[in-house]
Amino acid sequence: MRFRFDGVPLSGQAGDTLAAALLANGVRILSRSFKFHRPRGVFSCGVEEPNALVQLGSGARAIPSARATITRLHEGLEAFSQSGWPRLDWDLGRAADWLLPFLAAGFYNKTFKWPGWRRYEGSVRRAAGLGRAPIDADPDGYEVRNLHCDTLVVGGGIAGLQAAMLPPGERVVLVEQDEQFGGCAAWDGSAIDGRPASSWIGAAVARLVGTADVRLLLRSTAVGFYEQGVIAVHERSLRPDGPERADGGPRLPRERLWIVRARRTVLATGAIEQPLIFCNNDRPGVVLAASARQYLRRHGVAVGRRIVLATNNDSAYATAGDLHAAGLAVIGVADSRPEVPGGCRAAMLERSIAVWPGAMPVNTRGFGVLTGVRIGVLSRTGNTLQGGFDLACDALAVSGGWSGQLQLFSQAGGRLVYADTSGALRPECEHPLVRPVGAAADDPPAGAIGRRVAPVGDTRRQWVDLRNDVTVADLELAIRENYTSVEHVKRLTTAGMSVDQGKTSQPAVIEIVARLRGCEPSSLGHPTLRPPYTPVTMGALAGAERGPLYAPARLSPLHEWHASNGAELEDYGPWRRPAHYARPGEARADALARETRAVRTRVGLFDASPLGKIELHGPDARAFLDRLYINDLSKLEPGRSRYGIMLRETGSILDDGTVTVLSPEHCLVTTTSANAARVHAWMEEWHQCEWPHLHLAITPVTEQWATIAVAGGPAREVLRRAGLDIDLSSEAFPHLAVRTAMLRGRPARIHRVSFTGELSYEVNVPAEAGIEAWQALLEAGEDAGIEPVGVEALLRLRLEKGYLHVGTDTDATTVPADVGWGGVCERKRADFVGKRSLTLPENIRADRLQLVGLAGPDGGELPIGGHLRLPGSESPTDGWITSAGRVTLGDGQPIALAMLRGGRQHYGARVSVHDLGRRTTAEVVRPPFFDVEGARLHA
Amino acid sequence: MRPAQRYSVVNVLLQGLARNRGWKPAWRAAEPRPAYDVVIVGGGGHGLATAYYLARHHGIGRVAVLEKKWIGGGNSGRNTQVTRSNYFHPESCAFFDRSLRLYETLGQELNFNIMLSQRGVLTLAASNHELELQRRWANAIRMNGVDSEMLDRAQVLALVPALSAHSRFPIVGGFIQRRGGISRHDAVVWGFARAASALGVDIVQDCEVTGIDIKGGAARGVRTSRGAIASDRIVMCAAGHATELARETGIRLPITTMSLQAMVTEPVKPVLDTVVISAVAHAYVSQSSRGEIVIGGAADIYNSYAQRGSLSVMRATVAAALELFPSFSRLRLMRQWAGAVDITPDTSPIMGLTPVSGLYINCGWGTGGYKAIPAGGETMAYTVAHDRPHPLIRRFGLERFSTGALLDEGAAAGVAH
Amino acid sequence: MLRLPCPHCGLRDEPEFSFGGSPQIRPPSASDGEWTRYLFERENPKGLHLERWVHSYGCGRWFNVVRDTVTHRIVAAYLMGDPAPGVPDPAGHP
Amino acid sequence: MLERGTAAATAGERTAISVMRMERRSVMRLKTWDARDPPGLRLADAPAPLPVGVGMVAAGDPRVLCIGPGEWLLIGTPSGRPAPAGLLRLDGAKTEDWSLVDLSSGACTFAIDGSASRDLLSKGSGLDFHPAQLGTRRCARTRFAQIEALIECLDDERRFELSVARSYAAYLESWLANATEEWR
Ligand SMILES: Cc1cc2nc3c(=O)[nH]c(=O)nc-3n(C[C@H](O)[C@H](O)[C@H](O)COP(=O)(O)OP(=O)(O)OC[C@H]3O[C@@H](n4cnc5c(N)ncnc54)[C@H](O)[C@@H]3O)c2cc1C
Ligand SMILES: NC(=O)c1ccc[n+]([C@@H]2O[C@H](COP(=O)([O-])OP(=O)(O)OC[C@H]3O[C@@H](n4cnc5c(N)ncnc54)[C@H](O)[C@@H]3O)[C@@H](O)[C@H]2O)c1
Ligand SMILES: Cc1cc2nc3c(=O)[nH]c(=O)nc-3n(C[C@H](O)[C@H](O)[C@H](O)COP(=O)(O)O)c2cc1C
Ligand SMILES: [Zn+2]
């Protein structure tokens, strides 16, 4: 397979990771370090990798900071280094290394203050950051899948496979982040139950695959444990991260997030090897010992030709043996323990590999890459050196013990404490939902470990966190400056805060901080282990609900007509509705003027279907509504409607609409389009929680009906022509009444209500009959010059009438008295929701904001959102304009509704209007601005 | 008085040559003393700033800040650092602008770089209606003498090109406060601690206040996990834990403690130079100086002291961030966390006296009290020193919840930040 | 993400529910002070919390929950009007 | 967009998934005043009482789904319309403590069929779709693809009906088209 790194063509083998292929090609330097631009090479072979981060691909499909250690090689893969200028191996930033003494933890707190951080920020930001974010929209898809199971097994190593073998009927999910099952055993040559692990694994997987209700997921990492056994699992690389497949195969999403609900979780997550800490332990060529072994056994790649091993536990001896068996020069094993277990010794003796007990690396040599190591011989106490020797080598494989991967245990609320024996965090007690097993549970135990940190050397060059360039000296400084809590140490030094979240540094940080503070590591706690365990693509978290599917748009039953008849569709709350119907070449303002004129001078047709509609049935329906509305509904006759306002308990206006009594035990209320769901929920809450003894049933029916408003002088004529079979005269069918009728052979419910101030009917027909009815009405109104009108025209027309638009003219503090409905509240004897609050001192202050009308200067403009100041006022603002427009007929005078301090006392006054630096004046007037007597309404 | 050891380039160089061995503790590790003039409960930004200003402006040096864990471990060390003063009501605007002004010189005053980056806070509008409401808001801010500009769609896209990719909701415009921006939360906490400590304030960590002693309607002292401490002036700055702290004193608070989450991506090279907020897509997004994209959104929906965030709310927040910046979908989220925030019914803070004499309260910052830290400390210090509310915080008193004179910033704080 | 046991529908995910906070006893005839206390003060305990939820995306029914606000463990879920299991009913019903 | 009435996604001979928007049919919502399970409520001429227990479905025409305590949906054949009057009979003494509302025009239903139908559904909702939980003649109201939905299982293996409010139909169609891409 061919691939490129920084433009250089290379080749590798199928099944390789990018890191393995680069190693095989002799590429030693993969990145530069974060602060000091030191060269860095492959350090591990898994998700814990701190160094080998590369940018994959380019353009919209680029992936920043991909871990070369877990990136599958594919034909044509393009990888780029993310740091180093002008070149990765010849980096001018290297100069920063000389600044190392000065760039200690938190140095930026102490500098860059003059003349201000902003001056330096740009260069600091450019120097920071890792990869580059794509700037074009992501062409790939993502999805979320939900899953339920009895047992979730995290990790598909031997321990995980064993844990997944459960009695039939048990619903099991097993997730493994790697490309294959078996964990270490898949490649380490071990035997299980007397047979080679690989055959055991094959059989185990086959058996699980064949079991009903068992699901196995590869390349899937459990990344977060949430409440009550909800685990997020991130499935990667469902298809190659190359260009889109041309063969038209199934279009899989790029990644998935599985949300697993599990009764029990087994953590068989294994352990991650920890490094040793000594001077210049960051040189390319220093690798984790088990990783060196894995590269060899799994990918056939040697991390070097002349290899030195250094360890503080038994596990590195297997690496030494394997490297030696592969014909590589294994110079010897430095073991920081004074006594090396006999078994390890014997194994080395067999291969004539030197073992140096009580020894560990104290420094490395090299220019760019590793060329040699100095091994120090520890004194009996381990705290000083007795001597040492130098070795030439091109790889140094280190093991500082193993750290069980218990992040999910901690996220689940399990407590972890540092155990000296393993030098890692261990569970303090059991957890009811989560059980660690296998290597994660330290089972079998790794045994006591030896020294991990070299006792001598320049601590400024002993790296603890490779990714964030944190050294032992930084930890020392933090303690010296009294940042002693592990959380402060983390935040000051940034140790453990980078993309690997301290997977190869956290135990050492705790150990070193404890030593510096002179306390037990177990007493320190540990920085919070947060989700995600490994970073998760944001697309996978969002799933399919991106772009057009981000939020559902609701469409009226008449939508198809609107869409094909020039409607400008806009979002109004969740609804996508016609703002207006544009004619070719017509500007928004002109369309608005034409539509409002059509209604005032002729007749308009308006789609009011989104209007909320709720039916209430039952003997107590009317009594129930009477408790919710400020209006007295007790005497409302069947067949009649009333405008009503409902309040929150604080007395502020929640919503408005009409209440209609259809029959003694059957009411219908309408709500504003935006609040329909809220009002329904509000009613249910009061009924279920407060007044369960009231007998009624509440049914939202918004979706059932298409609602078409016919407004304008000829409205009656239009309905008659459309074939409505009832008496429409004012005597028979007055304003605020409701009738049922047949329209073209279908039942219809007709409300005589008006939001425009014109004679107006709302025709309700079953949704599927909506378009037909709409067209019938258009046809019937043709002679009268009927025109469809959009939401904007309607809002303008109601403004002229001074009708309230809840949410525009009111906010969450507006009480009825502020908008002229105080009297109604006072007159109503019965209690209603919010009533008690209306007499709180705050709600009866004379200087509250009140709704008034404004008349603007001719030819001028009253800007919505402009603020008002009363003559002689001291306060910065006395209110603001909530809605504005122009009168439809005549001179087009600017008019507005406004909330003004003590507003109704100021009719006739002139206020100044302030808008983004411009200033005009307006006269405070009493609305409405049109048809004050309501002659048109009652026509 | 200033910290004995200045933080400066010269000292960084000198100390660097001396292997950084000469740096002194940023703040003293203090043991609690038996009595103080003022005891402050809570070592968050507000507690520490109050201590600093008490010592600095009012000469009260026998002050202790008692912190149950480690300073800044509450919300002050886990917020998304948005600093702005574009509040709707004159009282809020005046207070928060005072805070922003203090922030503008805080780095120098504390001799600690707080990394204030006044890169602009842009609030997007997705519909004409939203734009109209923003205009009302922008004008309110201007009427209060604070900068604020309306931008049209083209101006928004010119400022933040990454917003231009196609998504569900349009961008019709927005408004910006250019003096708004971000700063470094830990630095603010540490800077105040260091400066306060240098003025004699004792900062006592791992010291949980378990009760407040009241006799004859007056505060007498506190009981702590490290013994009793006498003081007749006690300031409660316990944020999400305010209810629990006050419960024993008989003061019942209008506070709900909830989880507010934030999250960061892996660091990337600079792609976003402005703080972007949207109400329709409930998220706000900025990029830190280390390069992470920092994302916040709405609070989780139920009471919680857990300091952990719900998966569903986190997913909704990520989806909202991607609605704004579709191209970020390939970035990876690196860490998700949450704080226990103290939410009031009107989303305005509570500051001032309490019915118990000598007991003062500072809480209710909810999702937005980081930006208030300097002014919160300054005005609380005044309030404690004079036993009457500082003029800037008169409207923020606890009494307003008995008169009903709420100060609803719901509109201004529509998105948590 | 919480999973809440709706008494009618069984365990469901948090996004199916709306949170109603702690039920407050509405004072029948209240002074201004009592009324504002009712409106604004909150129990807000650290630990067990009696609260109301509604299964908005399911059966639409309100129900009571006892939940720990620190661990988020659900201790009980029961119908409106029923006393909290194991929690003495303030009105004195068994 | 999915074509109405045509199989949307097929793989090989065996249909992995097909999603079809169904014809309008009669949907009546029956609700009693008292949510505590009223016993013995039955449809006129029906042999058995209404199913009690949220999620239970009784076969027949109309099919009766218990969607909440004291709340049922009566789903009839396309175009059929159960006559409201005299539909219900109560065995107990109480009379007419219920409402019946026609919701036929407000719903939009998709028929989902195929071996992958449970996989498809699990993309939209956190419900447990295991046959033991949501098997034949079971239904559940849930949040599906961000919206309120009713899901009914017609057949253990593969057949479901998914109903949402009519105004969401277009959104849900695009959502389903996107979600079924992998089987196309
Ligand atoms: C995710 C998130 C994002 C946010 N984003 C922003 C933002 O962008 N902009 C903004 O302005 N604000 C933001 N905020 C809000 C802001 O962080 C807080 O309002 C602010 O930090 C509050 O400061 P504080 O000092 O009052 O509280 P905290 O910092 O929480 O301090 C309170 C301290 O009191 C201690 N304490 C409590 N009880 C006791 C006791 N009994 N004894 C001793 N000590 C005790 C706690 O341990 C804690 O350290 C955000 C908050 C969160 C959680
Ligand atoms: N101390 C040692 O020397 C050492 C170390 C490792 C393994 N082992 C031996 O190997 C045997 C089996 O070990 P094991 O099965 O416990 O561990 P393992 O390391 O073999 O397998 C763990 C598996 O879990 C996967 N994994 C980890 N975190 C994951 C996550 N969040 N989501 C999904 N997958 C995840 C890993 O990719 C790995 O395949 C043990 O008996 C042990 O003796 C020993
Ligand atoms: C602005 C900001 C940026 C952060 N950047 C990082 C980061 O780069 N890496 C990291 O691990 N955490 C980062 N964090 C999160 C902290 O590590 C930590 O999660 C947060 O302060 C809450 O504390 P806790 O998780 O210890 O409870 C950041 C937090 C904030 C507020
Ligand atoms: Zn339910």
PDB file of N, CA, C and O in Angstrom, chain A residues 146 148 226-228 230 259 261 649-650 681 684-686 688-690 836-837 839-841, chain C residues 1-4 13 26 30-32 35-36 38-40 52 60-62 71-72 74 80:
ATOM      1  N   ASN A 146     -29.282   3.449  19.517  1.00  0.00           N
ATOM      2  CA  ASN A 146     -29.578   3.118  20.906  1.00  0.00           C
ATOM      3  C   ASN A 146     -29.583   1.615  21.093  1.00  0.00           C
ATOM      4  O   ASN A 146     -29.971   0.881  20.198  1.00  0.00           O
ATOM      5  N   HIS A 148     -29.934  -1.671  24.180  1.00  0.00           N
ATOM      6  CA  HIS A 148     -30.229  -2.099  25.551  1.00  0.00           C
ATOM      7  C   HIS A 148     -29.577  -3.448  25.778  1.00  0.00           C
ATOM      8  O   HIS A 148     -29.554  -4.278  24.877  1.00  0.00           O
ATOM      9  N   TYR A 226     -22.496   7.293  32.004  1.00  0.00           N
ATOM     10  CA  TYR A 226     -23.408   8.316  32.499  1.00  0.00           C
ATOM     11  C   TYR A 226     -24.357   7.673  33.509  1.00  0.00           C
ATOM     12  O   TYR A 226     -24.149   6.527  33.921  1.00  0.00           O
ATOM     13  N   GLU A 227     -25.385   8.398  33.893  1.00  0.00           N
ATOM     14  CA  GLU A 227     -26.254   7.930  34.961  1.00  0.00           C
ATOM     15  C   GLU A 227     -26.847   6.559  34.688  1.00  0.00           C
ATOM     16  O   GLU A 227     -27.168   6.215  33.552  1.00  0.00           O
ATOM     17  N   GLN A 228     -27.083   5.825  35.757  1.00  0.00           N
ATOM     18  CA  GLN A 228     -27.857   4.588  35.728  1.00  0.00           C
ATOM     19  C   GLN A 228     -27.456   3.633  34.602  1.00  0.00           C
ATOM     20  O   GLN A 228     -28.298   3.048  33.951  1.00  0.00           O
ATOM     21  N   VAL A 230     -25.931   4.179  31.669  1.00  0.00           N
ATOM     22  CA  VAL A 230     -25.952   4.619  30.271  1.00  0.00           C
ATOM     23  C   VAL A 230     -24.497   4.833  29.854  1.00  0.00           C
ATOM     24  O   VAL A 230     -23.782   5.615  30.473  1.00  0.00           O
ATOM     25  N   ILE A 259     -25.565   4.484  22.131  1.00  0.00           N
ATOM     26  CA  ILE A 259     -25.923   4.809  23.507  1.00  0.00           C
ATOM     27  C   ILE A 259     -26.470   3.530  24.117  1.00  0.00           C
ATOM     28  O   ILE A 259     -27.558   3.069  23.750  1.00  0.00           O
ATOM     29  N   ARG A 261     -27.721   1.161  27.137  1.00  0.00           N
ATOM     30  CA  ARG A 261     -28.287   1.125  28.483  1.00  0.00           C
ATOM     31  C   ARG A 261     -28.059  -0.281  29.015  1.00  0.00           C
ATOM     32  O   ARG A 261     -28.641  -1.232  28.491  1.00  0.00           O
ATOM     33  N   GLU A 649     -47.969  32.003  37.351  1.00  0.00           N
ATOM     34  CA  GLU A 649     -48.305  32.249  38.761  1.00  0.00           C
ATOM     35  C   GLU A 649     -47.760  33.575  39.252  1.00  0.00           C
ATOM     36  O   GLU A 649     -48.270  34.154  40.197  1.00  0.00           O
ATOM     37  N   THR A 650     -46.713  34.059  38.612  1.00  0.00           N
ATOM     38  CA  THR A 650     -46.154  35.347  39.016  1.00  0.00           C
ATOM     39  C   THR A 650     -47.011  36.502  38.517  1.00  0.00           C
ATOM     40  O   THR A 650     -46.701  37.656  38.794  1.00  0.00           O
ATOM     41  N   ALA A 681     -49.325  21.779  27.817  1.00  0.00           N
ATOM     42  CA  ALA A 681     -48.613  21.220  28.974  1.00  0.00           C
ATOM     43  C   ALA A 681     -49.046  21.913  30.262  1.00  0.00           C
ATOM     44  O   ALA A 681     -49.214  21.284  31.313  1.00  0.00           O
ATOM     45  N   GLU A 684     -52.417  20.552  31.327  1.00  0.00           N
ATOM     46  CA  GLU A 684     -52.290  19.211  31.904  1.00  0.00           C
ATOM     47  C   GLU A 684     -51.700  19.284  33.307  1.00  0.00           C
ATOM     48  O   GLU A 684     -52.122  18.579  34.220  1.00  0.00           O
ATOM     49  N   GLU A 685     -50.721  20.143  33.472  1.00  0.00           N
ATOM     50  CA  GLU A 685     -50.082  20.249  34.781  1.00  0.00           C
ATOM     51  C   GLU A 685     -51.098  20.687  35.841  1.00  0.00           C
ATOM     52  O   GLU A 685     -51.184  20.092  36.913  1.00  0.00           O
ATOM     53  N   TRP A 686     -51.874  21.699  35.509  1.00  0.00           N
ATOM     54  CA  TRP A 686     -52.851  22.166  36.498  1.00  0.00           C
ATOM     55  C   TRP A 686     -53.919  21.121  36.747  1.00  0.00           C
ATOM     56  O   TRP A 686     -54.348  20.917  37.876  1.00  0.00           O
ATOM     57  N   GLN A 688     -53.714  17.742  36.265  1.00  0.00           N
ATOM     58  CA  GLN A 688     -53.228  16.524  36.927  1.00  0.00           C
ATOM     59  C   GLN A 688     -52.685  16.781  38.334  1.00  0.00           C
ATOM     60  O   GLN A 688     -52.862  15.974  39.232  1.00  0.00           O
ATOM     61  N   CYS A 689     -51.995  17.899  38.492  1.00  0.00           N
ATOM     62  CA  CYS A 689     -51.303  18.095  39.768  1.00  0.00           C
ATOM     63  C   CYS A 689     -52.124  18.876  40.787  1.00  0.00           C
ATOM     64  O   CYS A 689     -51.969  18.681  41.978  1.00  0.00           O
ATOM     65  N   GLU A 690     -52.959  19.784  40.324  1.00  0.00           N
ATOM     66  CA  GLU A 690     -53.645  20.656  41.272  1.00  0.00           C
ATOM     67  C   GLU A 690     -55.139  20.369  41.383  1.00  0.00           C
ATOM     68  O   GLU A 690     -55.697  20.427  42.455  1.00  0.00           O
ATOM     69  N   ARG A 836     -53.276  36.126  42.551  1.00  0.00           N
ATOM     70  CA  ARG A 836     -52.716  36.582  43.811  1.00  0.00           C
ATOM     71  C   ARG A 836     -51.523  37.512  43.598  1.00  0.00           C
ATOM     72  O   ARG A 836     -51.314  38.456  44.359  1.00  0.00           O
ATOM     73  N   SER A 837     -50.781  37.256  42.545  1.00  0.00           N
ATOM     74  CA  SER A 837     -49.570  38.052  42.330  1.00  0.00           C
ATOM     75  C   SER A 837     -49.863  39.456  41.832  1.00  0.00           C
ATOM     76  O   SER A 837     -49.014  40.342  41.923  1.00  0.00           O
ATOM     77  N   THR A 839     -51.585  41.750  42.926  1.00  0.00           N
ATOM     78  CA  THR A 839     -51.647  42.830  43.913  1.00  0.00           C
ATOM     79  C   THR A 839     -50.348  42.971  44.704  1.00  0.00           C
ATOM     80  O   THR A 839     -50.292  43.724  45.677  1.00  0.00           O
ATOM     81  N   LEU A 840     -49.325  42.245  44.298  1.00  0.00           N
ATOM     82  CA  LEU A 840     -48.020  42.471  44.953  1.00  0.00           C
ATOM     83  C   LEU A 840     -47.601  43.919  44.677  1.00  0.00           C
ATOM     84  O   LEU A 840     -47.867  44.444  43.591  1.00  0.00           O
ATOM     85  N   PRO A 841     -46.941  44.535  45.654  1.00  0.00           N
ATOM     86  CA  PRO A 841     -46.596  45.954  45.485  1.00  0.00           C
ATOM     87  C   PRO A 841     -45.896  46.227  44.151  1.00  0.00           C
ATOM     88  O   PRO A 841     -46.184  47.227  43.486  1.00  0.00           O
TER      89      PRO A 841
ATOM     90  N   MET C   1     -27.261  11.346  31.332  1.00  0.00           N
ATOM     91  CA  MET C   1     -28.670  11.185  30.977  1.00  0.00           C
ATOM     92  C   MET C   1     -29.365  10.294  31.997  1.00  0.00           C
ATOM     93  O   MET C   1     -29.003   9.144  32.171  1.00  0.00           O
ATOM     94  N   LEU C   2     -30.357  10.881  32.656  1.00  0.00           N
ATOM     95  CA  LEU C   2     -31.115  10.081  33.612  1.00  0.00           C
ATOM     96  C   LEU C   2     -31.976   9.085  32.865  1.00  0.00           C
ATOM     97  O   LEU C   2     -32.330   9.286  31.708  1.00  0.00           O
ATOM     98  N   ARG C   3     -32.349   8.009  33.576  1.00  0.00           N
ATOM     99  CA  ARG C   3     -33.425   7.161  33.078  1.00  0.00           C
ATOM    100  C   ARG C   3     -34.448   7.142  34.207  1.00  0.00           C
ATOM    101  O   ARG C   3     -34.132   6.805  35.339  1.00  0.00           O
ATOM    102  N   LEU C   4     -35.667   7.522  33.857  1.00  0.00           N
ATOM    103  CA  LEU C   4     -36.677   7.666  34.898  1.00  0.00           C
ATOM    104  C   LEU C   4     -37.747   6.594  34.747  1.00  0.00           C
ATOM    105  O   LEU C   4     -38.186   6.303  33.629  1.00  0.00           O
ATOM    106  N   ASP C  13     -35.829   7.334  28.836  1.00  0.00           N
ATOM    107  CA  ASP C  13     -34.704   8.273  28.846  1.00  0.00           C
ATOM    108  C   ASP C  13     -35.132   9.690  29.222  1.00  0.00           C
ATOM    109  O   ASP C  13     -36.228  10.124  28.893  1.00  0.00           O
ATOM    110  N   ARG C  26     -49.381  25.511  47.918  1.00  0.00           N
ATOM    111  CA  ARG C  26     -49.860  26.866  47.647  1.00  0.00           C
ATOM    112  C   ARG C  26     -50.626  27.375  48.874  1.00  0.00           C
ATOM    113  O   ARG C  26     -51.623  26.777  49.265  1.00  0.00           O
ATOM    114  N   ALA C  30     -52.782  34.112  51.450  1.00  0.00           N
ATOM    115  CA  ALA C  30     -51.408  34.417  51.826  1.00  0.00           C
ATOM    116  C   ALA C  30     -51.180  35.907  51.912  1.00  0.00           C
ATOM    117  O   ALA C  30     -51.735  36.682  51.130  1.00  0.00           O
ATOM    118  N   SER C  31     -50.348  36.301  52.843  1.00  0.00           N
ATOM    119  CA  SER C  31     -49.865  37.673  52.859  1.00  0.00           C
ATOM    120  C   SER C  31     -48.894  37.812  51.702  1.00  0.00           C
ATOM    121  O   SER C  31     -48.444  36.812  51.130  1.00  0.00           O
ATOM    122  N   ASP C  32     -48.542  39.036  51.348  1.00  0.00           N
ATOM    123  CA  ASP C  32     -47.585  39.234  50.264  1.00  0.00           C
ATOM    124  C   ASP C  32     -46.318  38.437  50.513  1.00  0.00           C
ATOM    125  O   ASP C  32     -45.781  37.784  49.611  1.00  0.00           O
ATOM    126  N   TRP C  35     -46.788  34.759  50.060  1.00  0.00           N
ATOM    127  CA  TRP C  35     -46.987  34.456  48.641  1.00  0.00           C
ATOM    128  C   TRP C  35     -45.664  34.489  47.869  1.00  0.00           C
ATOM    129  O   TRP C  35     -45.357  33.598  47.085  1.00  0.00           O
ATOM    130  N   THR C  36     -44.841  35.510  48.089  1.00  0.00           N
ATOM    131  CA  THR C  36     -43.581  35.567  47.353  1.00  0.00           C
ATOM    132  C   THR C  36     -42.653  34.436  47.799  1.00  0.00           C
ATOM    133  O   THR C  36     -41.895  33.907  47.003  1.00  0.00           O
ATOM    134  N   TYR C  38     -43.703  31.524  48.615  1.00  0.00           N
ATOM    135  CA  TYR C  38     -44.204  30.389  47.832  1.00  0.00           C
ATOM    136  C   TYR C  38     -43.710  30.460  46.387  1.00  0.00           C
ATOM    137  O   TYR C  38     -43.310  29.457  45.799  1.00  0.00           O
ATOM    138  N   LEU C  39     -43.730  31.663  45.833  1.00  0.00           N
ATOM    139  CA  LEU C  39     -43.345  31.796  44.427  1.00  0.00           C
ATOM    140  C   LEU C  39     -41.866  31.522  44.187  1.00  0.00           C
ATOM    141  O   LEU C  39     -41.504  30.916  43.194  1.00  0.00           O
ATOM    142  N   PHE C  40     -41.030  31.988  45.092  1.00  0.00           N
ATOM    143  CA  PHE C  40     -39.606  32.035  44.752  1.00  0.00           C
ATOM    144  C   PHE C  40     -38.689  31.111  45.555  1.00  0.00           C
ATOM    145  O   PHE C  40     -37.663  30.697  45.058  1.00  0.00           O
ATOM    146  N   ARG C  52     -41.255  16.564  40.885  1.00  0.00           N
ATOM    147  CA  ARG C  52     -42.278  16.130  39.945  1.00  0.00           C
ATOM    148  C   ARG C  52     -41.710  16.090  38.541  1.00  0.00           C
ATOM    149  O   ARG C  52     -40.937  16.956  38.154  1.00  0.00           O
ATOM    150  N   GLY C  60     -47.765  11.241  28.974  1.00  0.00           N
ATOM    151  CA  GLY C  60     -48.237  12.583  29.301  1.00  0.00           C
ATOM    152  C   GLY C  60     -48.615  12.775  30.758  1.00  0.00           C
ATOM    153  O   GLY C  60     -49.146  13.816  31.123  1.00  0.00           O
ATOM    154  N   ARG C  61     -48.348  11.779  31.594  1.00  0.00           N
ATOM    155  CA  ARG C  61     -48.772  11.875  32.995  1.00  0.00           C
ATOM    156  C   ARG C  61     -47.670  12.441  33.883  1.00  0.00           C
ATOM    157  O   ARG C  61     -46.492  12.127  33.723  1.00  0.00           O
ATOM    158  N   TRP C  62     -48.100  13.232  34.843  1.00  0.00           N
ATOM    159  CA  TRP C  62     -47.188  13.717  35.884  1.00  0.00           C
ATOM    160  C   TRP C  62     -47.025  12.633  36.941  1.00  0.00           C
ATOM    161  O   TRP C  62     -47.953  11.863  37.205  1.00  0.00           O
ATOM    162  N   THR C  71     -25.921  11.972  43.756  1.00  0.00           N
ATOM    163  CA  THR C  71     -25.587  10.778  42.968  1.00  0.00           C
ATOM    164  C   THR C  71     -26.531  10.586  41.787  1.00  0.00           C
ATOM    165  O   THR C  71     -26.267   9.757  40.915  1.00  0.00           O
ATOM    166  N   HIS C  72     -27.653  11.297  41.786  1.00  0.00           N
ATOM    167  CA  HIS C  72     -28.702  11.155  40.765  1.00  0.00           C
ATOM    168  C   HIS C  72     -29.424   9.821  40.841  1.00  0.00           C
ATOM    169  O   HIS C  72     -30.166   9.456  39.939  1.00  0.00           O
ATOM    170  N   ILE C  74     -32.245   7.308  41.607  1.00  0.00           N
ATOM    171  CA  ILE C  74     -33.690   7.445  41.780  1.00  0.00           C
ATOM    172  C   ILE C  74     -34.099   6.500  42.906  1.00  0.00           C
ATOM    173  O   ILE C  74     -33.912   5.287  42.814  1.00  0.00           O
ATOM    174  N   MET C  80     -49.065  10.691  41.193  1.00  0.00           N
ATOM    175  CA  MET C  80     -49.533  11.929  41.797  1.00  0.00           C
ATOM    176  C   MET C  80     -50.566  11.583  42.859  1.00  0.00           C
ATOM    177  O   MET C  80     -51.402  10.706  42.649  1.00  0.00           O
TER     178      MET C  80
END
